[in-house]
XYZ file of C-alpha atoms in Angstrom:
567
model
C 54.310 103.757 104.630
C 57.919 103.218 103.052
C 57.221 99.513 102.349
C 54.263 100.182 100.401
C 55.875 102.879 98.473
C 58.698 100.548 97.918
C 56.839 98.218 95.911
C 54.717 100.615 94.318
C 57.833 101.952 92.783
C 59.580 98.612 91.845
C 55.839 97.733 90.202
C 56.770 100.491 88.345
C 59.641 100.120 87.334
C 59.724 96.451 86.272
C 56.316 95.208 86.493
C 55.704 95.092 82.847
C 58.995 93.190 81.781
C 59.336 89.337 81.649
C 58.141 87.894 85.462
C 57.572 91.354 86.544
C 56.469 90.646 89.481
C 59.013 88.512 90.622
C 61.560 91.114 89.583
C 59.338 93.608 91.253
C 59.838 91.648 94.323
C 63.591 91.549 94.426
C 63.818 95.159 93.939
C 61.207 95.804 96.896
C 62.926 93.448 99.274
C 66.408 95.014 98.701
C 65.354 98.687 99.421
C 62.942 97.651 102.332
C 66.063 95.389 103.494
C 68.348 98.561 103.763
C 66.461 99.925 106.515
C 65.068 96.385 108.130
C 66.349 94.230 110.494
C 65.688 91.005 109.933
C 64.651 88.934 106.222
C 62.262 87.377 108.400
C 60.545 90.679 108.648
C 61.203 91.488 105.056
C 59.865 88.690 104.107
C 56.215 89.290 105.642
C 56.395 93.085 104.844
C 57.087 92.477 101.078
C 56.119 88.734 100.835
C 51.797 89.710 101.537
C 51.641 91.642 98.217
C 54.373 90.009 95.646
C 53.967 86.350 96.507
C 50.495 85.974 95.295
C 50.851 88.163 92.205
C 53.837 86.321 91.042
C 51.841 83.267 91.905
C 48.571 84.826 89.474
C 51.384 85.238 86.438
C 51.781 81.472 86.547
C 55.484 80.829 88.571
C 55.168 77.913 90.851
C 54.603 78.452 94.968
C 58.043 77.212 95.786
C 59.615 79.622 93.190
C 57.494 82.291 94.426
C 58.323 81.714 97.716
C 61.702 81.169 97.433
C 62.550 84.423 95.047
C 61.171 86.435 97.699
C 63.357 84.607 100.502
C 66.682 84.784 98.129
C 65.658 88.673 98.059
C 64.877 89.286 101.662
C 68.099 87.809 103.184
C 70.227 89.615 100.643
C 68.382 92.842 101.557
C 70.302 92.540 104.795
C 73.766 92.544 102.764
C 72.813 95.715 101.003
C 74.112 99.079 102.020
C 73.856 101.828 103.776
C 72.210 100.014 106.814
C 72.826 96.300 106.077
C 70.302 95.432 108.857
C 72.244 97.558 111.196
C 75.063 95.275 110.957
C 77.297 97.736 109.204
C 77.331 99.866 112.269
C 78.361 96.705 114.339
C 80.831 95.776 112.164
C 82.653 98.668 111.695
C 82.489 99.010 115.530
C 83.766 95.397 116.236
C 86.500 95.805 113.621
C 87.708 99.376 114.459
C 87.067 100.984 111.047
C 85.004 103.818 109.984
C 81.134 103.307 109.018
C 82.038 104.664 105.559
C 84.729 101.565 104.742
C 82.106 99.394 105.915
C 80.126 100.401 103.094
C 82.339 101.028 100.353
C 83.618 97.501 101.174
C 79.948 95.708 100.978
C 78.691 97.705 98.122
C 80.215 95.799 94.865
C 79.376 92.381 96.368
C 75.878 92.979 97.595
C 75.049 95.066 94.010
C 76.525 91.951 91.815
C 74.427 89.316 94.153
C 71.010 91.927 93.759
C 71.456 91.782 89.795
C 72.290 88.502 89.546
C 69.396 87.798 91.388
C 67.073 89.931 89.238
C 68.936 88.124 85.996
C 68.008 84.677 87.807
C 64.040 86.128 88.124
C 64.635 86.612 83.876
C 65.930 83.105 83.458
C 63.059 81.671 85.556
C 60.526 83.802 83.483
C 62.203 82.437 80.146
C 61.824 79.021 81.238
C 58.031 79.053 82.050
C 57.304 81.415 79.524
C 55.686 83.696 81.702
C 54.703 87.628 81.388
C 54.864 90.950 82.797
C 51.845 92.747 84.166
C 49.177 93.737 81.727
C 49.504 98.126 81.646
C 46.757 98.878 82.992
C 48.096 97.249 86.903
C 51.239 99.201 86.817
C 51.259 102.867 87.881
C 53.138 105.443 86.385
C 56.772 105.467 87.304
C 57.352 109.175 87.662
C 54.307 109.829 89.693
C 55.204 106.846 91.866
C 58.658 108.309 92.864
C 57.192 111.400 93.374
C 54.796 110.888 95.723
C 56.998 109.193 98.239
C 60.339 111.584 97.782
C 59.344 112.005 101.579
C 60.340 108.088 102.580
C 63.905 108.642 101.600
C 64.697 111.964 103.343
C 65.846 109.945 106.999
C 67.604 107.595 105.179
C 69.419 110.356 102.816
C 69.828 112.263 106.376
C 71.725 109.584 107.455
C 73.810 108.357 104.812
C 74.695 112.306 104.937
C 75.402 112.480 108.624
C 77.225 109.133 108.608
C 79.321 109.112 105.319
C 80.169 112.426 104.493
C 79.679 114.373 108.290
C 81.795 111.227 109.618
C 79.055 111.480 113.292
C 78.343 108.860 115.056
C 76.299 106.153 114.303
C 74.030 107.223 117.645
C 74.202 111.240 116.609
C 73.280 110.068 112.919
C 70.616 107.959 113.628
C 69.155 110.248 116.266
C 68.797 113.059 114.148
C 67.193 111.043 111.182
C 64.458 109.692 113.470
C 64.018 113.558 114.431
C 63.627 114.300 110.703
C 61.293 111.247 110.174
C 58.874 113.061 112.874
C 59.176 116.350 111.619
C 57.765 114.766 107.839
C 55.371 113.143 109.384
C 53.924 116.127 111.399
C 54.753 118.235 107.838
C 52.881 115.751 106.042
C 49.719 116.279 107.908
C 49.489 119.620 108.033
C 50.168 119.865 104.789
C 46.963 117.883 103.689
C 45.040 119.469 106.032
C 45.943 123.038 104.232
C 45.596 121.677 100.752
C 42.566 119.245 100.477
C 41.276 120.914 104.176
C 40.566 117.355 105.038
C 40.664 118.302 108.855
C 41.141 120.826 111.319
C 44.603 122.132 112.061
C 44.395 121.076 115.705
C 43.157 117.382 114.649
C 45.736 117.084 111.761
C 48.582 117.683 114.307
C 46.976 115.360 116.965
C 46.793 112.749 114.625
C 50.857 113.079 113.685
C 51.419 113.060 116.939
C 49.840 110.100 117.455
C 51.486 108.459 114.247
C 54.681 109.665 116.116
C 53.856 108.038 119.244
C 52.519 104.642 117.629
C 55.476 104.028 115.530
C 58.028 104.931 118.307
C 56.050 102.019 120.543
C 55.954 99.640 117.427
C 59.853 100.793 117.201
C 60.346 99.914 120.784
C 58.643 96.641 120.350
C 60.420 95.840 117.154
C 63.946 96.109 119.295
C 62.556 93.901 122.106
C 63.602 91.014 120.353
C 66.454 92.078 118.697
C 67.827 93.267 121.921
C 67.215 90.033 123.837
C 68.785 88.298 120.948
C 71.970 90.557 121.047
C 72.106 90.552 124.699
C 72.410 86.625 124.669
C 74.753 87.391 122.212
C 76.837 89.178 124.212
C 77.044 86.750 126.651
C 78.268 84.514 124.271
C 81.311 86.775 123.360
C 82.233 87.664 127.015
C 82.434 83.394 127.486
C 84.563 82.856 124.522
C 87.033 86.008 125.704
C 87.428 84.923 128.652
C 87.627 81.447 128.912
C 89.944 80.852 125.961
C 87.733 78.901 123.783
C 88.581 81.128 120.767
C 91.807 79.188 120.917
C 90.507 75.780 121.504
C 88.246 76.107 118.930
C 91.534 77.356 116.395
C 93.130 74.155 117.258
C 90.058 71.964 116.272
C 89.115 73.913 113.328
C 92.880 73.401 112.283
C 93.230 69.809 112.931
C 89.967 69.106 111.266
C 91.315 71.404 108.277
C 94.709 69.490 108.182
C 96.231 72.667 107.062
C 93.905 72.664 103.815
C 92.893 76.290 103.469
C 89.736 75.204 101.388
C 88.847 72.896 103.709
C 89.038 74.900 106.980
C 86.680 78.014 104.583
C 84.383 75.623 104.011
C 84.126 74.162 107.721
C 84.058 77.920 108.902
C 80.907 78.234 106.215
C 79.039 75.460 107.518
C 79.810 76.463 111.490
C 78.383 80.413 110.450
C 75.332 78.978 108.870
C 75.198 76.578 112.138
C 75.604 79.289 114.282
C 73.588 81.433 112.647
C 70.329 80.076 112.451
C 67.355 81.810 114.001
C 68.917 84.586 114.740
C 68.508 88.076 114.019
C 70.584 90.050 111.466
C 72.341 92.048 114.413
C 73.069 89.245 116.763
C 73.822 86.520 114.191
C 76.652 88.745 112.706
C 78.134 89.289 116.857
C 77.783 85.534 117.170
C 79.634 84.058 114.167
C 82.156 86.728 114.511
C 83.136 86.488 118.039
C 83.692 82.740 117.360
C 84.627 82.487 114.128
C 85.919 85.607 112.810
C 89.496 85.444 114.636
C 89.686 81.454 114.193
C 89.651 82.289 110.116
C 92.297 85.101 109.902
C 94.825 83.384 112.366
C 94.265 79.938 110.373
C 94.351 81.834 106.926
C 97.224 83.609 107.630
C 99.252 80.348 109.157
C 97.767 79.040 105.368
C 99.815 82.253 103.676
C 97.171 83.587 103.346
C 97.137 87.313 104.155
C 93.466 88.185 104.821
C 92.242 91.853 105.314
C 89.762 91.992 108.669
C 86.777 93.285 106.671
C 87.006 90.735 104.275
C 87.023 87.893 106.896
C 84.029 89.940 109.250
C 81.666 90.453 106.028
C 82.940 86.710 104.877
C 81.228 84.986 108.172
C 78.053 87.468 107.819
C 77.146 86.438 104.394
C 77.140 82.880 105.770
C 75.743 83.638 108.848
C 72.658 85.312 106.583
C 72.525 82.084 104.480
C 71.011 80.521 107.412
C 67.476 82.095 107.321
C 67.294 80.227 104.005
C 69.089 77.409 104.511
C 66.911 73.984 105.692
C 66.127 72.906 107.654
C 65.857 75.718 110.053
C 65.299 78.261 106.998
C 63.001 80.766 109.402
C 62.516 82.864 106.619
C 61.504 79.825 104.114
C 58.573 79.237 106.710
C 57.446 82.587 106.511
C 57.397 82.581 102.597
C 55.983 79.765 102.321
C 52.719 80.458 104.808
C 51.885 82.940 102.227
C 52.426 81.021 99.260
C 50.885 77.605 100.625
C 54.211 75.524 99.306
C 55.803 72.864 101.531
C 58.297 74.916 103.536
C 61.489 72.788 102.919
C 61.109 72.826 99.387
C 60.585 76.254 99.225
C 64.031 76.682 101.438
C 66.291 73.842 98.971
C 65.095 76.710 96.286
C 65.939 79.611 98.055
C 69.288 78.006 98.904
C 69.665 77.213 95.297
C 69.123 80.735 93.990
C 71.156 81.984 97.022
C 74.145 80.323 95.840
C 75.226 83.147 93.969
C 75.603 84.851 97.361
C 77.250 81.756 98.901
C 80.121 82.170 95.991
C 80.257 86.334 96.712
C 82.606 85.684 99.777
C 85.064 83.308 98.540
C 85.368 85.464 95.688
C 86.438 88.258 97.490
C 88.244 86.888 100.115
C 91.104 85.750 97.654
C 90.317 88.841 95.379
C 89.736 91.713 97.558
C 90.087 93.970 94.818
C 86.177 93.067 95.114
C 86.320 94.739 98.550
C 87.607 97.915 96.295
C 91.106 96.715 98.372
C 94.119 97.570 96.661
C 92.390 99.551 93.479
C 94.738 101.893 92.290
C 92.750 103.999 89.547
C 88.815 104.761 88.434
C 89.680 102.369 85.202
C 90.969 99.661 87.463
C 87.795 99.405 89.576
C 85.632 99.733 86.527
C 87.501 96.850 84.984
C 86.921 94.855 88.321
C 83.043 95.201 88.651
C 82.253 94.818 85.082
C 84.368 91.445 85.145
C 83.064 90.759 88.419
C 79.437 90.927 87.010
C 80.006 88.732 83.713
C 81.235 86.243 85.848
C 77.991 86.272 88.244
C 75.725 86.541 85.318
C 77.665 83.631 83.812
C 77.461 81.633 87.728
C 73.779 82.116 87.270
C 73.120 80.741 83.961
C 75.221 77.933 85.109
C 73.341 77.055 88.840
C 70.108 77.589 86.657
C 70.909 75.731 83.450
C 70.063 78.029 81.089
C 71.311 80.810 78.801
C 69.373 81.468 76.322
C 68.042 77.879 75.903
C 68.977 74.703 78.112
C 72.448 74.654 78.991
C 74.709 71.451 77.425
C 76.803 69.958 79.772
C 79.931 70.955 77.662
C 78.662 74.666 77.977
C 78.366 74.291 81.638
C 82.120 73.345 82.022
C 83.399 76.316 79.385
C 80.652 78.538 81.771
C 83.089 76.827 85.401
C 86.254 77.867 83.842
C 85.389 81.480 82.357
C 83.339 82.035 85.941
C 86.722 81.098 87.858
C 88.877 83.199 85.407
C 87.006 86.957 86.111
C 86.274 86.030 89.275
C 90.123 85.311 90.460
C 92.683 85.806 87.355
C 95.498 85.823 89.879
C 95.180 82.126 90.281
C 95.807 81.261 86.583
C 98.563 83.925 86.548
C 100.264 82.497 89.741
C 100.127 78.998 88.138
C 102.259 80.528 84.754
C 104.509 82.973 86.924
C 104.468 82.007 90.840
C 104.615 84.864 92.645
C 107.398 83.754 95.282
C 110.731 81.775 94.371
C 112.315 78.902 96.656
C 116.034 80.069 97.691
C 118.788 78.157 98.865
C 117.667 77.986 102.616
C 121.005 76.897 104.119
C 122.225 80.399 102.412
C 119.270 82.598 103.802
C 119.636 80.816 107.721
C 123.405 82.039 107.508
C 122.953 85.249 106.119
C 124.713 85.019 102.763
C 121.523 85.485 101.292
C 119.007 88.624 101.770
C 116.229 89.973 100.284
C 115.803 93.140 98.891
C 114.271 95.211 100.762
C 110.080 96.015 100.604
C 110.106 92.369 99.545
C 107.973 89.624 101.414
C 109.214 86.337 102.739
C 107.641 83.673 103.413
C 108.250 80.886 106.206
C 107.946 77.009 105.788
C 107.321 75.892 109.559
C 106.374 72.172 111.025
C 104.789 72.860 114.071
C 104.283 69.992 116.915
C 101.009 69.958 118.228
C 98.841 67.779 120.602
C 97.129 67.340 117.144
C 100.252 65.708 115.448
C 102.531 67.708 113.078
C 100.683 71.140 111.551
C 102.431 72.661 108.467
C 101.614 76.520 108.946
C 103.110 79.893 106.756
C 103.830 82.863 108.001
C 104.943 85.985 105.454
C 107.025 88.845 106.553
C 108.095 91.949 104.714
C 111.729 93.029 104.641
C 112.192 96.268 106.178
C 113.720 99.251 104.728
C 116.475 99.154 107.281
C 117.270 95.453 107.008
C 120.328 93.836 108.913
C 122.565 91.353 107.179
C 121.296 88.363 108.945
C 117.800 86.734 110.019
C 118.082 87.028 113.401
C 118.450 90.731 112.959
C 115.972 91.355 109.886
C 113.343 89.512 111.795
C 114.081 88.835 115.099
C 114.691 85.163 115.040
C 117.342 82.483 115.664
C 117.546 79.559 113.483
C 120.016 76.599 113.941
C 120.384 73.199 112.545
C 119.814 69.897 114.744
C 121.247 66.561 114.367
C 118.010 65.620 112.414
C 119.018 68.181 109.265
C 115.416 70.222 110.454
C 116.652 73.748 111.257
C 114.360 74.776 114.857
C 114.158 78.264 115.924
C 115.736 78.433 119.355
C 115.111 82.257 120.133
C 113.124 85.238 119.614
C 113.560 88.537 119.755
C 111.111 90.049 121.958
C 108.234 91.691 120.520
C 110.154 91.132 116.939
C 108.647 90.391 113.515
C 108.680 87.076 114.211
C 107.501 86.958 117.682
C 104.577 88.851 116.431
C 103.997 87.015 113.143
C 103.377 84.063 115.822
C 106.348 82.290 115.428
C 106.964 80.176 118.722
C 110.493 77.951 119.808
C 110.509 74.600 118.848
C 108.741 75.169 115.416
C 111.000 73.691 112.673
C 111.457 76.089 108.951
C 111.562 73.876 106.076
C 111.889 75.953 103.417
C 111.605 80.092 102.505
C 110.577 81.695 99.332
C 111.040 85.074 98.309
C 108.194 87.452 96.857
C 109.208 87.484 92.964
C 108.717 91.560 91.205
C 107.868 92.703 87.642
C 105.189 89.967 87.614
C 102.648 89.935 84.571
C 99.334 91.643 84.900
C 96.774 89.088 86.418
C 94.501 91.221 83.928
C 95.669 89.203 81.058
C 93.167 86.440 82.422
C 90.262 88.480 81.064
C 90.204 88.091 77.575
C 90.576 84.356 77.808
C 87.329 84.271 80.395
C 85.496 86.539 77.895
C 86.859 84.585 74.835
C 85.060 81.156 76.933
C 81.844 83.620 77.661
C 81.561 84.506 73.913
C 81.576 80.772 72.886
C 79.365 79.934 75.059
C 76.290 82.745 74.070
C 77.610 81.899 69.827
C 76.572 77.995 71.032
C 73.464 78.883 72.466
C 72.279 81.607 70.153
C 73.043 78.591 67.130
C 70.915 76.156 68.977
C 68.108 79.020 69.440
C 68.226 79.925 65.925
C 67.516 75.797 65.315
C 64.661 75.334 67.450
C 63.032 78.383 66.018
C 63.598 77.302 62.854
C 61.871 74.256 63.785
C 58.758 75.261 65.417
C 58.427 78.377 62.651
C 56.987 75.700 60.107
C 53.941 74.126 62.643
């Protein structure tokens, strides 16, 4: 079927290169993970032929078993289908399928290649081969003679990205057209080689038809259980508040540290997501933790667009099929390639940490997301950045370049990574973006911003948790009033403390809706700062750190082979 012609094709296509087969493997496990539901199932589907030919080029079980893992849970990130998820998502969020996609598709490309450039550096370091000619079939005789696997999925990209249907109309239709090739297919070798009788050629499609709609029903048994549960899961936590309990832990456990309270949210997906399939772990993590990270994030200043957040707790959600100890899809890996199963999960997780770094990235640089991209140059600019700076994350998780990394290279490798990855965080540390202002001035109303500008809030908030320090941004309005109260609906007054407390809201106001309560005490405001320089100026300096690096290592190359050339 599709699998096999899957990895007949990535055989082809990179079976003769450097660990072949272990690059043939990633690119097998992310095109049967577009249309699969679960990297447990990719795993077994893809895992049974690559495993033990990666293991007959020489690459250790765990490695084996843990490329393929790394591979099958980030087939479940790749577009169009994203294990179905990008259908739920864009129905839990309220956006079109087709931002769904166009949102995932930079991050899940730059994790795929930098996982294929991790399978080189691997290969490098044992020395291993590609496949000897004679194993690998022709490439354009491969893709040929499966054009017929991608028609439904073409179908529905169609129907779903450019026709704008449904996601049941689109999928409906494609399973219709995956019938009608299969009936077409037999009757078509029955008239060319006249292998069979008409009448038994359609019989048998028919049968194919009927088989793989009860293998399809039996596939979604599970799935379906697991969602259902699921569900009940997000009709407890909407109901019974616990959404907001669990903001107010998650807060006081983050002390109003935004890194902090991302990396507790990380650890709870992964928690929460383990055993779980691709469908149902995304519904769980994001019921509970989706809304907990934008309203903490945005208390933190932080303002955080609602894909970003949804696709930031799937990734880690994912992460827990090949994170130990659970690491389902470790287990599964690693009954094929005989390796101890936790091993084999600590390397997946280690070659997965590429994908672990993918949604911090792009939840403080959305221009990642293909958010806030204002020309074709621009996004170019972005993605070809964005993939130095994974290649260079790579070399520096694996410890190699072109030969052993020093540890002097790894910290040049840290700083040029964090540059193209997030220039705006040098450039806000040379020209902050906001300005303090004199706040006795802005609570009176001598002082206003221009309009289209943003403000930002200083409030002390008192909690049954102690004292929470929390940020809340607001943009001017074109039709601003000369005071506060008016611009953004709230009263500020001083007490006999020197804190200024806001003792009234306007109802259904800026502030009101910002989340702004009475009793919370502003400290301080700053106003959004214009004509900033270009974050872009960051680049050359993170290339300039990149080039250093590849002059250091190509120098020590040139000396070891200098070295060995005499014996």
């Amino acid at each position: 079927g599709a699998g096999q012609y899957f990895l007949a094709l990535s055989f082809a296509m990179v079976g003769r290169f450097s660990g072949g087969p272990a690059k043939a493997a990633i690119l097998a496990s992310g095109m049967t993970g577009m249309i699969s539901g679960s990297s447990i199932a990719n795993v077994v589907t893809t895992g049974t032929f690559t495993i033990p030919v990666m293991r007959r080029i020489g690459m250790p079980a765990v490695k084996a078993g843990a490329i393929e893992v790394a591979a099958s849970t980030n087939g479940q990130i790749m577009p169009p289908i994203m294990g179905a998820a990008a259908f739920i998502i864009a129905e839990f969020i309220g956006i079109s399928y087709f931002d769904v996609v166009v949102a995932a598709a930079i991050p899940a490309s730059l994790s795929y290649i930098a996982l294929l450039y991790i399978s080189h550096l691997e290969a490098q370091k044992l020395g291993l081969k590609g496949l000897p000619s004679v194993e690998i079939p022709p490439l354009g005789k491969t893709f040929r003679s499966g054009l017929h696997h991608l028609i439904p999925i073409i179908i529905l990209v169609y129907l779903l990205m450019v026709e704008r249907w449904s996601a049941h109309s689109a999928v409906f239709y494609s399973i219709l057209s995956l019938m009608g090739i299969i009936l077409a297919r037999r009757i078509v070798h029955s008239i060319r080689f006249e292998s069979q009788p008409m009448a038994e050629a359609l019989r048998d499609g028919f049968t194919e038809i009927y088989l793989g709609m009860v293998a399809g029903a039996r596939n979604m048994v599970g799935i379906a259980v697991a969602v259902a549960a699921a569900g009940i899961i997000v009709g407890a936590v909407s109901s019974t508040g616990l959404n907001n309990a669990m903001v107010g832990v998650v807060e006081a456990l983050a002390g109003g540290n935004v890194y902090i309270l991302l990396g507790l949210t990380a650890v709870l997906c992964i928690f929460l997501g383990m055993g779980l399939p691709t469908t149902a772990n995304y519904l769980v993590v994001a019921s509970l933790l989706a809304g907990v990270l934008v309203e903490l994030g945005n208390a933190a200043g932080l303002v955080l667009p609602l894909i970003a957040v949804h696709l930031y707790v799937f990734y880690y959600g994912l992460l827990a099929d090949s994170t130990p100890p659970v690491c389902l899809a470790a287990f599964a890996a690693a009954a094929i390639s005989r390796a101890d199963p936790l091993k084999t999960g600590v390397q997946s997780f280690l070659y997965d940490i590429r994908t672990a770094v993918l949604p911090l990235v792009f939840l403080f640089n959305t221009e990642l997301l293909l958010i806030g991209i204002e020309s074709i140059w621009h996004g170019v600019l972005v993605v070809f950045m964005s993939l130095l700076a994974i290649l260079a994350f790579s070399s520096l998780t694996q410890g190699w370049l072109i030969v052993k990394v020093k540890w002097y290279e790894s910290i040049l490798l840290a700083v040029a990574c964090f540059m193209l990855f997030r220039p705006g965080f040098f450039m806000d540390e040379l020209a902050p973006p906001f300005e303090p202002v004199n706040f006795e001035a802005f609570a009176s109303g001598e002082f206003t911003p221009e309009s289209g500008r943003y403000v930002r809030l200083h409030v002390v908030r008192e909690t049954n948790y102690g004292e929470r320090f929390k940020l809340f941004v607001f943009e001017t309005p074109e039709d601003q009033a000369a005071t506060v109260t008016e611009t953004f609906g709230v009263t500020i007054e001083p007490e006999e403390d020197g804190r200024y407390a806001v003792v009234d809201l306007a109802f259904n106001g800026t502030a009101e809706k910002a989340g702004l309560d009475w009793g919370d005490y502003v400290t301080g405001v700053d106003v959004e700062q214009l004509d900033l320089p270009d974050k872009q100026l960051i680049y050359p300096v993170g290339v300039l750190l990149l080039g250093l690096v590849w002059l250091s290592q190509r120098t020590r190359r040139r000396r070891i082979d200098g070295t060995a050339a005499p014996a």
